[in-house]
XYZ file of C-alpha atoms in Angstrom:
697
model
C -33.222 37.364 -28.311
C -35.915 35.165 -29.329
C -38.593 33.215 -26.932
C -40.090 29.724 -27.099
C -42.853 29.140 -24.941
C -43.755 25.732 -24.769
C -47.702 24.610 -23.902
C -48.755 21.292 -23.034
C -52.353 20.074 -25.042
C -52.523 18.236 -21.315
C -51.324 16.470 -17.840
C -48.765 14.007 -18.153
C -47.340 14.786 -21.648
C -43.153 14.908 -19.952
C -43.395 18.875 -20.264
C -40.112 18.785 -18.133
C -38.456 16.242 -19.951
C -38.997 18.269 -23.067
C -37.666 21.437 -21.371
C -34.207 19.556 -20.457
C -34.224 18.575 -24.542
C -35.040 21.633 -26.142
C -32.212 23.465 -23.790
C -29.858 20.823 -24.673
C -31.032 20.788 -28.505
C -30.282 24.642 -28.766
C -27.438 24.756 -26.477
C -25.710 22.376 -29.312
C -26.380 24.777 -32.273
C -23.876 27.189 -29.961
C -26.702 29.286 -28.612
C -26.628 30.964 -25.262
C -29.916 29.527 -23.985
C -32.003 30.738 -20.762
C -34.571 28.951 -19.141
C -38.064 30.599 -16.980
C -40.779 28.704 -15.400
C -43.292 31.307 -14.298
C -45.540 29.451 -12.450
C -44.532 26.687 -9.769
C -47.077 23.690 -9.592
C -45.310 21.102 -7.530
C -46.542 17.686 -7.416
C -48.081 15.734 -4.445
C -44.801 14.977 -2.474
C -42.834 18.082 -3.816
C -41.185 20.061 -0.546
C -38.171 21.621 -2.426
C -37.591 23.735 -5.312
C -39.572 23.877 -8.489
C -38.803 20.489 -10.444
C -38.282 21.722 -13.608
C -36.141 25.158 -12.841
C -34.001 22.903 -10.438
C -33.501 20.172 -12.965
C -32.213 22.447 -15.690
C -30.003 24.338 -13.012
C -28.547 20.757 -12.271
C -28.054 19.694 -16.068
C -27.362 22.822 -17.634
C -25.968 24.820 -14.990
C -29.068 27.633 -15.965
C -29.944 29.344 -13.064
C -33.610 30.942 -13.213
C -35.750 33.164 -11.141
C -37.549 31.410 -8.405
C -41.122 30.735 -9.769
C -44.369 32.506 -8.611
C -46.326 30.361 -6.103
C -49.502 28.821 -7.343
C -51.248 30.407 -4.314
C -50.123 33.982 -5.346
C -51.186 33.608 -9.058
C -54.704 32.090 -8.132
C -55.064 34.925 -5.463
C -54.388 37.525 -8.033
C -56.335 35.612 -10.800
C -59.283 35.509 -8.078
C -58.795 39.506 -7.692
C -59.423 40.159 -11.646
C -55.443 41.336 -11.798
C -54.332 39.231 -14.340
C -52.576 42.710 -15.953
C -50.395 42.981 -12.311
C -49.372 39.143 -12.698
C -48.382 39.242 -16.223
C -46.282 42.237 -15.087
C -44.719 40.300 -12.367
C -43.704 37.433 -14.343
C -42.586 39.936 -17.184
C -40.213 41.306 -14.485
C -38.775 38.047 -13.784
C -38.436 36.938 -17.561
C -36.194 40.093 -18.025
C -33.847 38.215 -15.739
C -34.354 35.103 -17.249
C -32.945 36.363 -20.616
C -30.198 38.705 -19.432
C -27.699 38.026 -22.169
C -28.958 35.272 -23.566
C -29.741 34.308 -27.620
C -32.796 32.403 -26.589
C -35.049 31.865 -23.624
C -37.085 28.707 -23.390
C -40.388 29.626 -21.136
C -42.326 26.353 -19.999
C -46.328 27.041 -19.485
C -48.718 25.423 -17.150
C -49.970 22.415 -16.954
C -53.649 22.069 -16.840
C -54.970 19.935 -14.113
C -58.153 19.751 -11.864
C -57.144 22.401 -9.884
C -55.678 24.383 -12.880
C -58.496 24.760 -15.178
C -57.736 28.376 -15.952
C -54.081 26.576 -17.252
C -54.870 27.509 -21.018
C -55.896 30.821 -20.448
C -52.766 31.755 -18.651
C -50.733 30.305 -20.962
C -52.176 32.054 -24.363
C -51.364 35.573 -22.230
C -47.997 34.790 -21.021
C -47.223 33.838 -24.712
C -48.895 36.570 -26.127
C -47.171 39.313 -23.279
C -43.939 37.737 -24.046
C -44.399 38.254 -27.760
C -43.236 34.112 -27.822
C -43.122 31.430 -30.608
C -45.454 28.498 -29.203
C -44.262 25.359 -29.371
C -47.066 23.000 -28.346
C -46.364 19.449 -26.508
C -48.394 16.253 -26.556
C -48.442 12.872 -25.973
C -50.910 10.071 -26.970
C -52.767 8.512 -24.182
C -55.460 5.722 -24.708
C -56.525 7.246 -27.482
C -56.864 6.889 -31.330
C -54.901 8.703 -33.826
C -57.419 10.975 -34.691
C -58.296 12.085 -31.285
C -54.505 13.085 -31.058
C -54.620 15.059 -33.946
C -58.290 16.857 -32.451
C -56.711 17.663 -29.121
C -53.120 19.168 -30.944
C -55.301 21.017 -33.431
C -57.414 22.388 -30.312
C -54.868 23.670 -28.104
C -53.174 25.026 -31.946
C -56.476 27.483 -32.185
C -56.207 28.780 -28.731
C -53.229 30.541 -29.528
C -54.705 31.303 -33.119
C -53.906 28.360 -35.319
C -51.582 27.550 -37.814
C -52.236 30.705 -39.813
C -50.688 32.732 -36.523
C -47.043 32.881 -37.350
C -46.187 32.709 -33.896
C -47.798 29.417 -33.393
C -44.601 27.082 -34.855
C -45.674 23.049 -34.319
C -46.011 20.671 -32.275
C -43.419 17.939 -30.301
C -44.852 14.314 -29.896
C -43.416 12.953 -26.466
C -43.851 9.171 -25.322
C -44.738 7.928 -28.938
C -45.295 4.237 -28.805
C -44.838 2.793 -32.469
C -44.501 -1.139 -33.238
C -43.274 -0.332 -36.584
C -41.165 2.401 -36.206
C -41.187 6.483 -35.873
C -41.121 6.844 -39.795
C -44.266 4.463 -40.134
C -46.403 6.716 -37.028
C -45.377 10.015 -38.477
C -46.502 9.157 -42.036
C -49.456 8.161 -40.199
C -49.996 11.039 -38.498
C -49.802 13.108 -41.317
C -52.494 11.432 -43.104
C -54.547 11.804 -40.150
C -53.606 15.675 -39.543
C -55.042 18.557 -41.466
C -52.640 20.755 -39.177
C -49.497 19.078 -40.031
C -50.177 19.176 -43.609
C -50.247 23.122 -42.884
C -47.052 24.423 -44.614
C -46.279 26.503 -41.460
C -47.230 24.249 -38.733
C -44.298 21.682 -38.290
C -43.773 18.796 -36.436
C -40.527 19.824 -34.334
C -39.886 16.650 -32.623
C -41.075 13.236 -32.285
C -39.473 11.205 -29.355
C -39.878 7.536 -28.681
C -40.871 5.935 -25.642
C -38.017 4.573 -23.802
C -38.172 2.378 -20.608
C -34.805 3.213 -19.197
C -35.427 6.885 -19.255
C -38.459 6.366 -16.859
C -36.469 4.217 -14.573
C -36.883 5.385 -10.862
C -33.615 4.575 -8.685
C -34.341 1.596 -6.324
C -33.972 4.479 -3.277
C -36.763 5.948 -4.815
C -39.209 2.968 -4.370
C -37.938 2.703 -0.978
C -38.739 6.071 -0.052
C -41.931 5.848 -1.812
C -43.098 2.706 0.176
C -41.377 4.139 3.231
C -39.391 0.797 3.467
C -37.078 -0.154 5.742
C -33.833 -1.058 4.771
C -32.395 -4.316 5.454
C -29.244 -3.922 3.105
C -28.652 -0.888 1.055
C -26.500 -1.925 -1.268
C -26.415 -0.164 -5.021
C -29.374 1.549 -3.987
C -28.226 4.815 -5.311
C -27.574 3.735 -8.545
C -29.921 0.424 -9.456
C -32.931 1.346 -11.345
C -35.960 -0.278 -11.322
C -37.378 -1.331 -14.987
C -39.805 -4.315 -14.452
C -41.587 -5.513 -11.211
C -42.304 -8.921 -10.368
C -44.768 -10.061 -7.869
C -43.907 -13.570 -6.930
C -45.989 -16.190 -5.613
C -44.739 -19.049 -7.762
C -42.377 -21.865 -7.359
C -38.578 -21.026 -7.811
C -38.444 -22.926 -11.107
C -40.984 -20.676 -12.652
C -39.330 -17.663 -11.422
C -35.885 -17.943 -12.453
C -36.532 -16.503 -16.036
C -38.017 -13.363 -14.816
C -34.891 -12.643 -12.913
C -33.489 -9.792 -15.557
C -31.701 -6.808 -15.085
C -33.396 -4.271 -13.161
C -36.153 -6.198 -11.723
C -37.609 -5.400 -8.655
C -38.651 -8.337 -6.987
C -41.595 -8.476 -4.966
C -42.086 -11.365 -2.506
C -43.449 -12.177 1.041
C -40.880 -11.820 3.942
C -41.040 -15.816 4.415
C -40.714 -17.037 0.983
C -37.141 -17.957 1.502
C -36.935 -20.157 -1.302
C -37.424 -16.791 -3.484
C -35.275 -14.901 -1.412
C -32.421 -17.210 -2.162
C -32.659 -17.757 -5.866
C -32.975 -13.823 -6.343
C -29.787 -13.835 -3.985
C -28.137 -16.694 -6.442
C -28.313 -14.618 -9.070
C -27.459 -11.775 -7.975
C -24.041 -13.705 -6.957
C -23.964 -14.942 -10.747
C -23.501 -10.662 -11.957
C -27.531 -10.229 -12.470
C -27.936 -6.262 -11.110
C -31.588 -6.833 -10.277
C -33.152 -3.367 -8.770
C -33.714 -5.179 -5.238
C -35.403 -7.171 -3.220
C -38.698 -6.240 -1.591
C -39.526 -8.692 0.950
C -44.045 -7.396 2.312
C -46.475 -8.595 4.179
C -44.340 -7.399 7.512
C -42.835 -11.346 7.649
C -38.993 -10.693 8.896
C -36.807 -12.893 6.918
C -34.900 -15.984 9.048
C -31.862 -14.575 9.881
C -30.065 -18.032 8.694
C -31.433 -17.348 5.190
C -29.822 -13.869 5.247
C -26.628 -15.252 6.399
C -26.492 -17.415 3.500
C -27.279 -14.655 1.524
C -24.333 -12.544 2.637
C -22.691 -13.126 -0.753
C -25.596 -11.367 -2.248
C -25.584 -8.595 0.094
C -22.364 -7.660 -0.467
C -22.289 -7.479 -4.145
C -24.584 -4.879 -3.938
C -28.382 -6.116 -3.522
C -30.586 -3.645 -2.119
C -33.075 -5.782 0.176
C -36.101 -3.871 1.483
C -39.012 -4.435 4.000
C -42.379 -3.072 3.857
C -45.277 -3.898 6.339
C -48.406 -3.695 3.731
C -49.435 -7.428 2.067
C -48.155 -8.302 -1.406
C -51.863 -6.513 -3.179
C -51.606 -3.672 -1.318
C -47.598 -3.093 -1.995
C -48.087 -3.751 -6.028
C -50.985 -0.850 -5.761
C -48.590 1.466 -3.784
C -45.587 0.809 -6.240
C -48.628 1.684 -9.245
C -48.851 5.037 -7.669
C -45.049 5.643 -8.161
C -44.793 9.296 -9.274
C -42.948 9.043 -12.815
C -41.671 12.634 -12.282
C -37.846 12.441 -12.519
C -36.615 13.157 -8.835
C -34.854 16.771 -8.503
C -31.417 14.822 -7.568
C -31.322 12.418 -10.051
C -28.834 14.495 -12.472
C -27.856 10.891 -14.375
C -31.394 10.458 -15.173
C -32.142 13.900 -16.327
C -28.994 13.871 -18.405
C -29.906 10.952 -20.485
C -33.683 12.337 -20.873
C -32.088 16.173 -21.869
C -29.884 14.238 -24.327
C -32.329 11.744 -25.755
C -35.097 14.179 -26.255
C -32.488 16.679 -28.051
C -31.434 13.934 -30.262
C -35.076 13.906 -31.944
C -36.118 17.847 -31.781
C -35.398 19.711 -35.236
C -32.668 21.907 -33.242
C -31.431 22.889 -36.751
C -34.923 24.665 -37.626
C -35.333 26.231 -34.527
C -31.987 27.389 -34.025
C -32.584 28.841 -37.703
C -35.258 30.388 -36.213
C -33.389 32.466 -33.423
C -31.114 34.144 -35.762
C -27.075 34.302 -35.315
C -25.802 33.866 -31.356
C -24.153 36.848 -29.883
C -21.724 35.047 -29.721
C -20.668 31.448 -31.246
C -20.203 29.292 -27.748
C -18.927 25.692 -27.145
C -21.130 24.741 -24.216
C -20.912 21.319 -22.275
C -23.761 19.716 -24.579
C -22.499 21.224 -27.604
C -19.123 19.795 -26.972
C -20.694 16.594 -26.301
C -23.241 16.163 -29.315
C -20.079 17.691 -31.449
C -18.146 14.997 -30.229
C -20.246 12.410 -31.185
C -21.035 13.889 -34.394
C -16.815 14.309 -35.073
C -16.398 10.689 -34.385
C -19.419 9.335 -36.281
C -17.929 11.108 -39.239
C -14.788 9.907 -39.685
C -15.826 6.406 -38.752
C -12.569 4.874 -36.729
C -11.720 1.528 -35.516
C -10.437 1.874 -31.808
C -9.094 -1.382 -29.383
C -10.165 -1.694 -26.227
C -7.606 -3.838 -24.367
C -9.678 -4.690 -21.483
C -12.175 -6.008 -23.243
C -14.283 -8.181 -20.754
C -14.508 -5.472 -18.152
C -18.309 -4.803 -17.823
C -17.969 -0.819 -18.221
C -15.786 -1.070 -21.215
C -18.331 -4.145 -22.976
C -21.320 -1.613 -22.117
C -19.105 1.465 -23.579
C -18.287 -0.706 -26.985
C -21.618 -1.810 -27.567
C -22.995 1.976 -26.999
C -20.310 3.265 -29.628
C -20.875 0.596 -31.890
C -24.635 1.012 -32.148
C -24.529 4.663 -32.286
C -21.592 4.408 -34.825
C -19.319 6.571 -32.731
C -16.401 4.288 -33.123
C -15.981 0.440 -34.575
C -14.763 -1.234 -31.481
C -12.539 -3.962 -31.288
C -12.669 -5.867 -27.308
C -9.669 -7.716 -26.517
C -11.024 -10.562 -24.662
C -12.203 -13.895 -24.565
C -15.661 -13.708 -26.919
C -17.189 -16.173 -24.108
C -16.365 -13.955 -21.090
C -17.591 -10.873 -22.933
C -20.722 -12.360 -23.962
C -20.978 -14.006 -19.753
C -20.443 -10.284 -18.789
C -23.241 -8.856 -21.249
C -25.757 -11.158 -20.040
C -25.058 -10.774 -16.460
C -25.430 -6.918 -17.142
C -28.495 -7.068 -19.280
C -25.971 -5.542 -22.673
C -27.427 -6.181 -25.991
C -24.099 -6.499 -28.046
C -24.714 -4.954 -31.345
C -24.158 -6.620 -34.888
C -20.511 -6.346 -36.037
C -18.881 -5.364 -32.372
C -15.326 -7.353 -32.611
C -14.457 -9.422 -29.898
C -10.807 -11.109 -30.608
C -9.616 -13.745 -28.452
C -5.629 -12.430 -27.489
C -4.416 -16.001 -27.176
C -5.251 -16.617 -30.924
C -3.921 -13.628 -32.395
C -0.926 -12.974 -29.825
C 1.645 -15.279 -31.856
C 1.713 -12.740 -35.087
C 2.811 -9.812 -33.486
C 5.903 -11.788 -31.980
C 7.783 -10.981 -34.954
C 7.140 -7.231 -35.504
C 7.341 -6.376 -31.900
C 11.123 -7.761 -32.220
C 11.308 -5.691 -35.380
C 10.351 -2.789 -33.473
C 12.397 -3.251 -30.592
C 15.489 -4.645 -31.922
C 17.199 -1.592 -31.003
C 16.799 -2.546 -27.145
C 17.778 -6.165 -27.657
C 14.136 -7.779 -27.536
C 14.210 -11.401 -28.674
C 10.972 -13.634 -29.449
C 10.225 -15.145 -25.767
C 10.553 -11.914 -24.362
C 7.860 -10.289 -26.706
C 5.883 -12.913 -26.525
C 5.880 -12.692 -22.397
C 5.074 -9.064 -22.888
C 2.324 -9.573 -25.306
C 0.317 -11.691 -22.495
C -0.010 -7.817 -21.624
C -3.506 -6.971 -23.819
C -2.490 -3.697 -23.403
C 1.088 -4.276 -25.068
C -1.082 -6.221 -27.888
C -3.690 -3.932 -28.588
C -0.803 -1.126 -28.877
C 1.113 -3.701 -31.375
C -2.121 -3.523 -33.327
C -2.034 0.066 -33.234
C 1.719 0.360 -34.247
C 0.438 -1.919 -37.553
C -2.228 0.231 -38.765
C -4.919 -2.237 -37.378
C -6.537 -0.061 -35.700
C -6.754 3.622 -35.647
C -6.884 4.442 -31.614
C -6.740 2.511 -28.223
C -8.297 3.198 -25.158
C -7.382 1.730 -21.493
C -7.558 2.217 -17.862
C -10.301 1.056 -16.388
C -8.536 -1.322 -14.984
C -4.854 -0.667 -15.993
C -2.491 1.926 -14.465
C -1.543 5.106 -16.609
C 1.956 3.818 -16.802
C 0.804 0.379 -18.062
C -1.253 2.140 -20.819
C 1.737 4.822 -21.635
C 4.644 2.839 -21.578
C 3.952 0.568 -24.512
C 2.716 3.567 -26.289
C 5.987 5.260 -25.687
C 8.122 2.283 -26.628
C 5.907 0.963 -29.928
C 4.347 3.893 -31.042
C 6.858 6.937 -30.390
C 5.973 10.756 -31.020
C 4.820 12.474 -33.875
C 7.157 14.079 -36.262
C 7.924 17.481 -34.892
C 7.010 16.801 -31.000
C 9.935 15.531 -28.168
C 7.444 14.526 -25.504
C 4.440 13.377 -24.623
C 1.702 15.127 -22.878
C -2.349 15.399 -21.675
C -4.933 17.656 -21.871
C -8.336 17.627 -19.669
C -11.440 19.247 -21.230
C -13.033 21.299 -18.327
C -17.104 21.179 -19.003
C -17.655 24.128 -17.141
C -21.597 25.316 -16.895
C -21.045 28.364 -19.478
C -17.967 27.146 -21.638
C -15.879 24.319 -22.709
C -11.754 24.837 -21.028
C -8.461 23.176 -21.935
C -6.230 22.440 -19.102
C -2.660 21.217 -20.151
C -0.187 19.328 -18.862
C -2.139 17.963 -15.589
C -0.833 13.980 -15.819
C 2.140 13.535 -17.354
C 4.961 15.735 -17.214
C 6.256 16.338 -13.747
C 8.436 19.527 -14.159
C 8.775 20.430 -17.863
C 11.697 23.077 -18.756
C 10.590 25.885 -20.897
C 11.153 24.096 -24.282
C 8.884 21.632 -22.980
C 6.446 23.979 -21.771
C 6.369 25.887 -25.424
C 6.027 22.390 -26.912
C 3.075 21.641 -24.563
C 1.096 24.784 -25.304
C 1.357 23.985 -28.877
C 0.323 20.714 -28.414
C -2.622 21.617 -26.401
C -3.737 24.499 -28.556
C -3.737 22.237 -31.619
C -5.749 19.859 -29.385
C -8.181 22.493 -28.672
C -8.435 23.519 -32.291
C -9.624 20.248 -33.458
C -12.507 19.775 -31.256
C -13.919 23.424 -32.223
C -12.682 24.893 -29.284
C -10.919 29.012 -30.763
C -7.224 28.616 -28.923
C -6.174 31.453 -26.759
C -3.355 30.031 -24.694
C -2.716 31.433 -21.128
C 0.698 30.272 -19.966
C 0.017 30.703 -16.071
C 2.206 31.568 -13.267
C 2.049 33.438 -10.087
C 2.778 36.660 -11.763
C 1.212 38.372 -14.349
C 3.224 40.179 -17.120
C 6.795 42.103 -15.857
C 5.178 42.223 -11.921
C 7.103 39.275 -10.344
C 11.164 37.536 -11.317
C 12.273 34.445 -10.513
C 13.363 31.208 -11.937
C 9.620 29.852 -12.220
C 8.579 32.918 -13.737
C 11.271 33.552 -16.026
C 10.547 29.632 -17.458
C 7.131 31.018 -18.205
C 8.118 33.841 -20.068
C 10.668 31.910 -21.947
C 7.989 29.196 -22.820
C 5.751 31.989 -24.141
C 8.536 33.014 -26.353
C 9.539 29.825 -27.584
C 5.529 29.283 -28.669
C 5.197 32.357 -29.938
C 8.501 31.877 -32.380
C 6.973 28.112 -33.348
C 3.645 29.530 -34.132
C 3.530 33.365 -34.936
C -0.081 33.266 -35.481
C -0.977 31.686 -32.429
C -2.903 33.780 -29.921
C -0.643 33.055 -26.717
C 0.344 35.449 -23.644
C 2.089 34.783 -20.591
C 2.781 34.717 -17.548
C -0.453 35.158 -16.248
C -2.034 34.492 -13.204
C -5.345 32.568 -13.531
C -7.695 35.122 -12.526
C -6.074 37.731 -15.085
C -6.395 34.752 -17.789
C -9.711 33.637 -16.972
C -11.928 36.604 -15.880
C -12.195 39.459 -18.543
C -12.346 42.690 -15.642
C -9.190 41.354 -14.028
C -7.389 40.591 -17.234
C -8.212 44.617 -18.226
C -6.610 45.550 -14.796
C -3.201 43.470 -15.070
C -2.641 43.076 -18.891
C -4.677 45.655 -20.880
C -2.997 44.798 -24.175
C -3.040 41.284 -23.771
C -4.829 39.014 -26.783
C -5.200 36.541 -24.491
C -5.792 37.991 -20.684
C -9.831 37.395 -19.483
C -10.778 35.326 -22.709
C -8.293 32.324 -22.421
C -9.183 28.980 -23.826
C -6.280 26.976 -23.143
C -4.477 27.096 -20.027
C -0.997 25.842 -19.260
C 0.241 25.110 -15.968
C 4.146 25.446 -15.151
C 4.179 21.745 -13.905
C 2.570 18.822 -12.888
C 1.986 19.819 -8.904
C -0.057 22.471 -9.908
C -1.763 21.291 -12.776
C -3.134 18.128 -11.559
C -3.979 20.159 -8.201
C -6.082 23.134 -9.584
C -7.848 20.537 -12.527
C -9.201 18.481 -9.303
C -10.256 21.687 -7.108
C -12.068 22.808 -10.478
C -13.666 19.820 -11.061
C -14.950 19.322 -7.434
C -15.894 22.626 -6.243
C -17.506 23.627 -9.509
C -19.123 20.398 -9.632
C -18.185 20.241 -13.587
C -17.528 17.234 -15.637
C -13.527 16.758 -16.976
C -13.015 14.927 -20.223
C -9.553 13.329 -19.902
C -6.738 12.902 -19.754
C -6.056 12.892 -23.643
C -2.578 12.222 -24.571
C -1.195 14.515 -27.068
C 2.209 14.015 -29.032
C 2.194 10.557 -29.748
C 2.258 9.733 -33.473
C -1.191 7.285 -32.848
C -3.776 8.069 -30.399
C -3.486 6.284 -27.315
C -5.680 7.275 -24.283
C -5.874 6.973 -20.495
C -9.047 6.177 -18.388
C -9.408 6.713 -14.385
C -10.011 3.391 -13.104
C -13.239 5.039 -11.526
C -14.628 5.742 -15.297
C -18.298 5.710 -15.350
C -19.611 4.218 -18.950
C -20.260 7.737 -20.324
C -16.710 8.836 -19.531
C -15.023 5.715 -21.558
C -17.721 6.353 -24.648
C -16.356 10.208 -24.827
C -12.833 8.861 -24.082
C -13.423 6.712 -27.397
C -14.794 9.546 -29.187
C -12.131 11.607 -28.453
C -9.298 9.176 -29.975
C -11.449 8.354 -32.975
C -11.370 12.179 -33.590
C -7.515 12.340 -32.761
C -6.865 9.829 -35.057
C -8.782 12.110 -37.767
C -6.405 14.631 -37.053
C -2.989 12.968 -36.108
C 0.213 14.616 -38.023
C 1.442 12.036 -40.672
């Protein structure tokens, strides 16, 4: 078991963000990670649990011991009881370290009140026999001053000659000429970084959107009265504009994420912001100050904007005081802002040298695929295969944003089926930057060339050219034809269309893969400690034994393709020979057929869910089973059971489910939930790309 102690070089370095990213980075390497914050340091206004511990728990599912209260620590230090304090902390550390490969310990932040933080951090690191990682961030200082600050802190732990002092992570880097140029200048300035034993372990650039609070957070900070909540839970503030100028000079300032601050009697500004919102501009909100109530007649004119989700708030303070209060906004991530915390964790993790850190930790007890590791692996695998994916709902805002992300990150080469002017209009309204290389194809310009091939594919069904042309008006059918002709490698739809609309053209034009007779689906269930595969939860209502066996084989193959060792549990209300009945016999026969088709596959059934999932129950109910208690692939006997179970687990355990991913088709087609988030679409595109690379030909 290994321990990393992260110690800040000063206040405001973003220690919590680094903790989130470091946990995520090591989880990507398959390590079982623990987190421990020994001493709580609540920020002004914090009334709930310790911030770092709570955010790690909510984003990574890691529950750590409750930190010691600051008052208790200061009392111990004041009484000269440092040794007793360290004993308390070590006892809590043991709880955090149980069954873990590595533990991240977050040190104290030096403040005016906690001038003793550096001394405590030194003793903590030594007592825990931890490797020390410094965390720093440039303030209003020169590069040489930053280097000096890091070197002073390193010396407090023994300097670079101490094998336990590993290196530094630099956060919040603002560099006009890029990270590489900044790093080069840093190494020139810092003698410490030229030392072979002291490493630059991460360089995290500043990104405005990661520091964007929700409009709700702004309202709570100011104690604002909400006139129209709208989307204030989802919208984020990237910029503040204090409007005291004429409308003509204000319009160009109305950009996505802008909080418009204006006196309540500036009807012209209120109307201008409302018109922008009605035209699709996602403003952070409208903040009315100076204790002027807006004219009800004006608000009535703004009804369309209010219904579109524009948050409107009012405060009694004047413009100057309101601006001052906004500048005092706590930049820390609120404990309930899971979305922002996850984005921060992923972003920081992507800029940390996790390969070197993982190597430092040694081999894990048992390599596991955690949710962060699964998501990371998805992206990396998709990048490696470089597939072309068509998106028939090309002008849908979430789809446009997901395509832009995938294109920019190299996850897939995306093709949007839509009129280019519509896509550009959506991008402008949503503040989406369309990356170079993102393909936008106008369906009206390409439709005719697919009529003849479609007639040829469906000639056995009596399809003629006019009928084909009419069907190709549906962009899902058009995209499916592109896939059938190998012009693209996969298709993702469903943000607007129904599941039936997505699957039907695929069954008609793509057909099943060689060796398969049906199409089924799986969900990847991202539980806190592992990723499980559930099938079939979306397609086949009541499969017979032969079909159930085929679903099991398809699902095992899908699990294998995504790095999950398949151990297949055929689920029933009975385990082994304990029960009988038609449904149990169906599962028993399906298990026999699956074993016959693939003797190498670890598959067992019938098994009850607890016998399949819980090791202690599995040993008791099926002691000789190679699957019981350690199943990774769960095959449900029918759609009613599968769909109910996946939704129950998803909601009750508050876990992410990725899917449904369709399997059994000759080429990959995947359906989205109509409530899909942008991240859901991104991961589905990645899934589709990986499927395309692993398809049976």
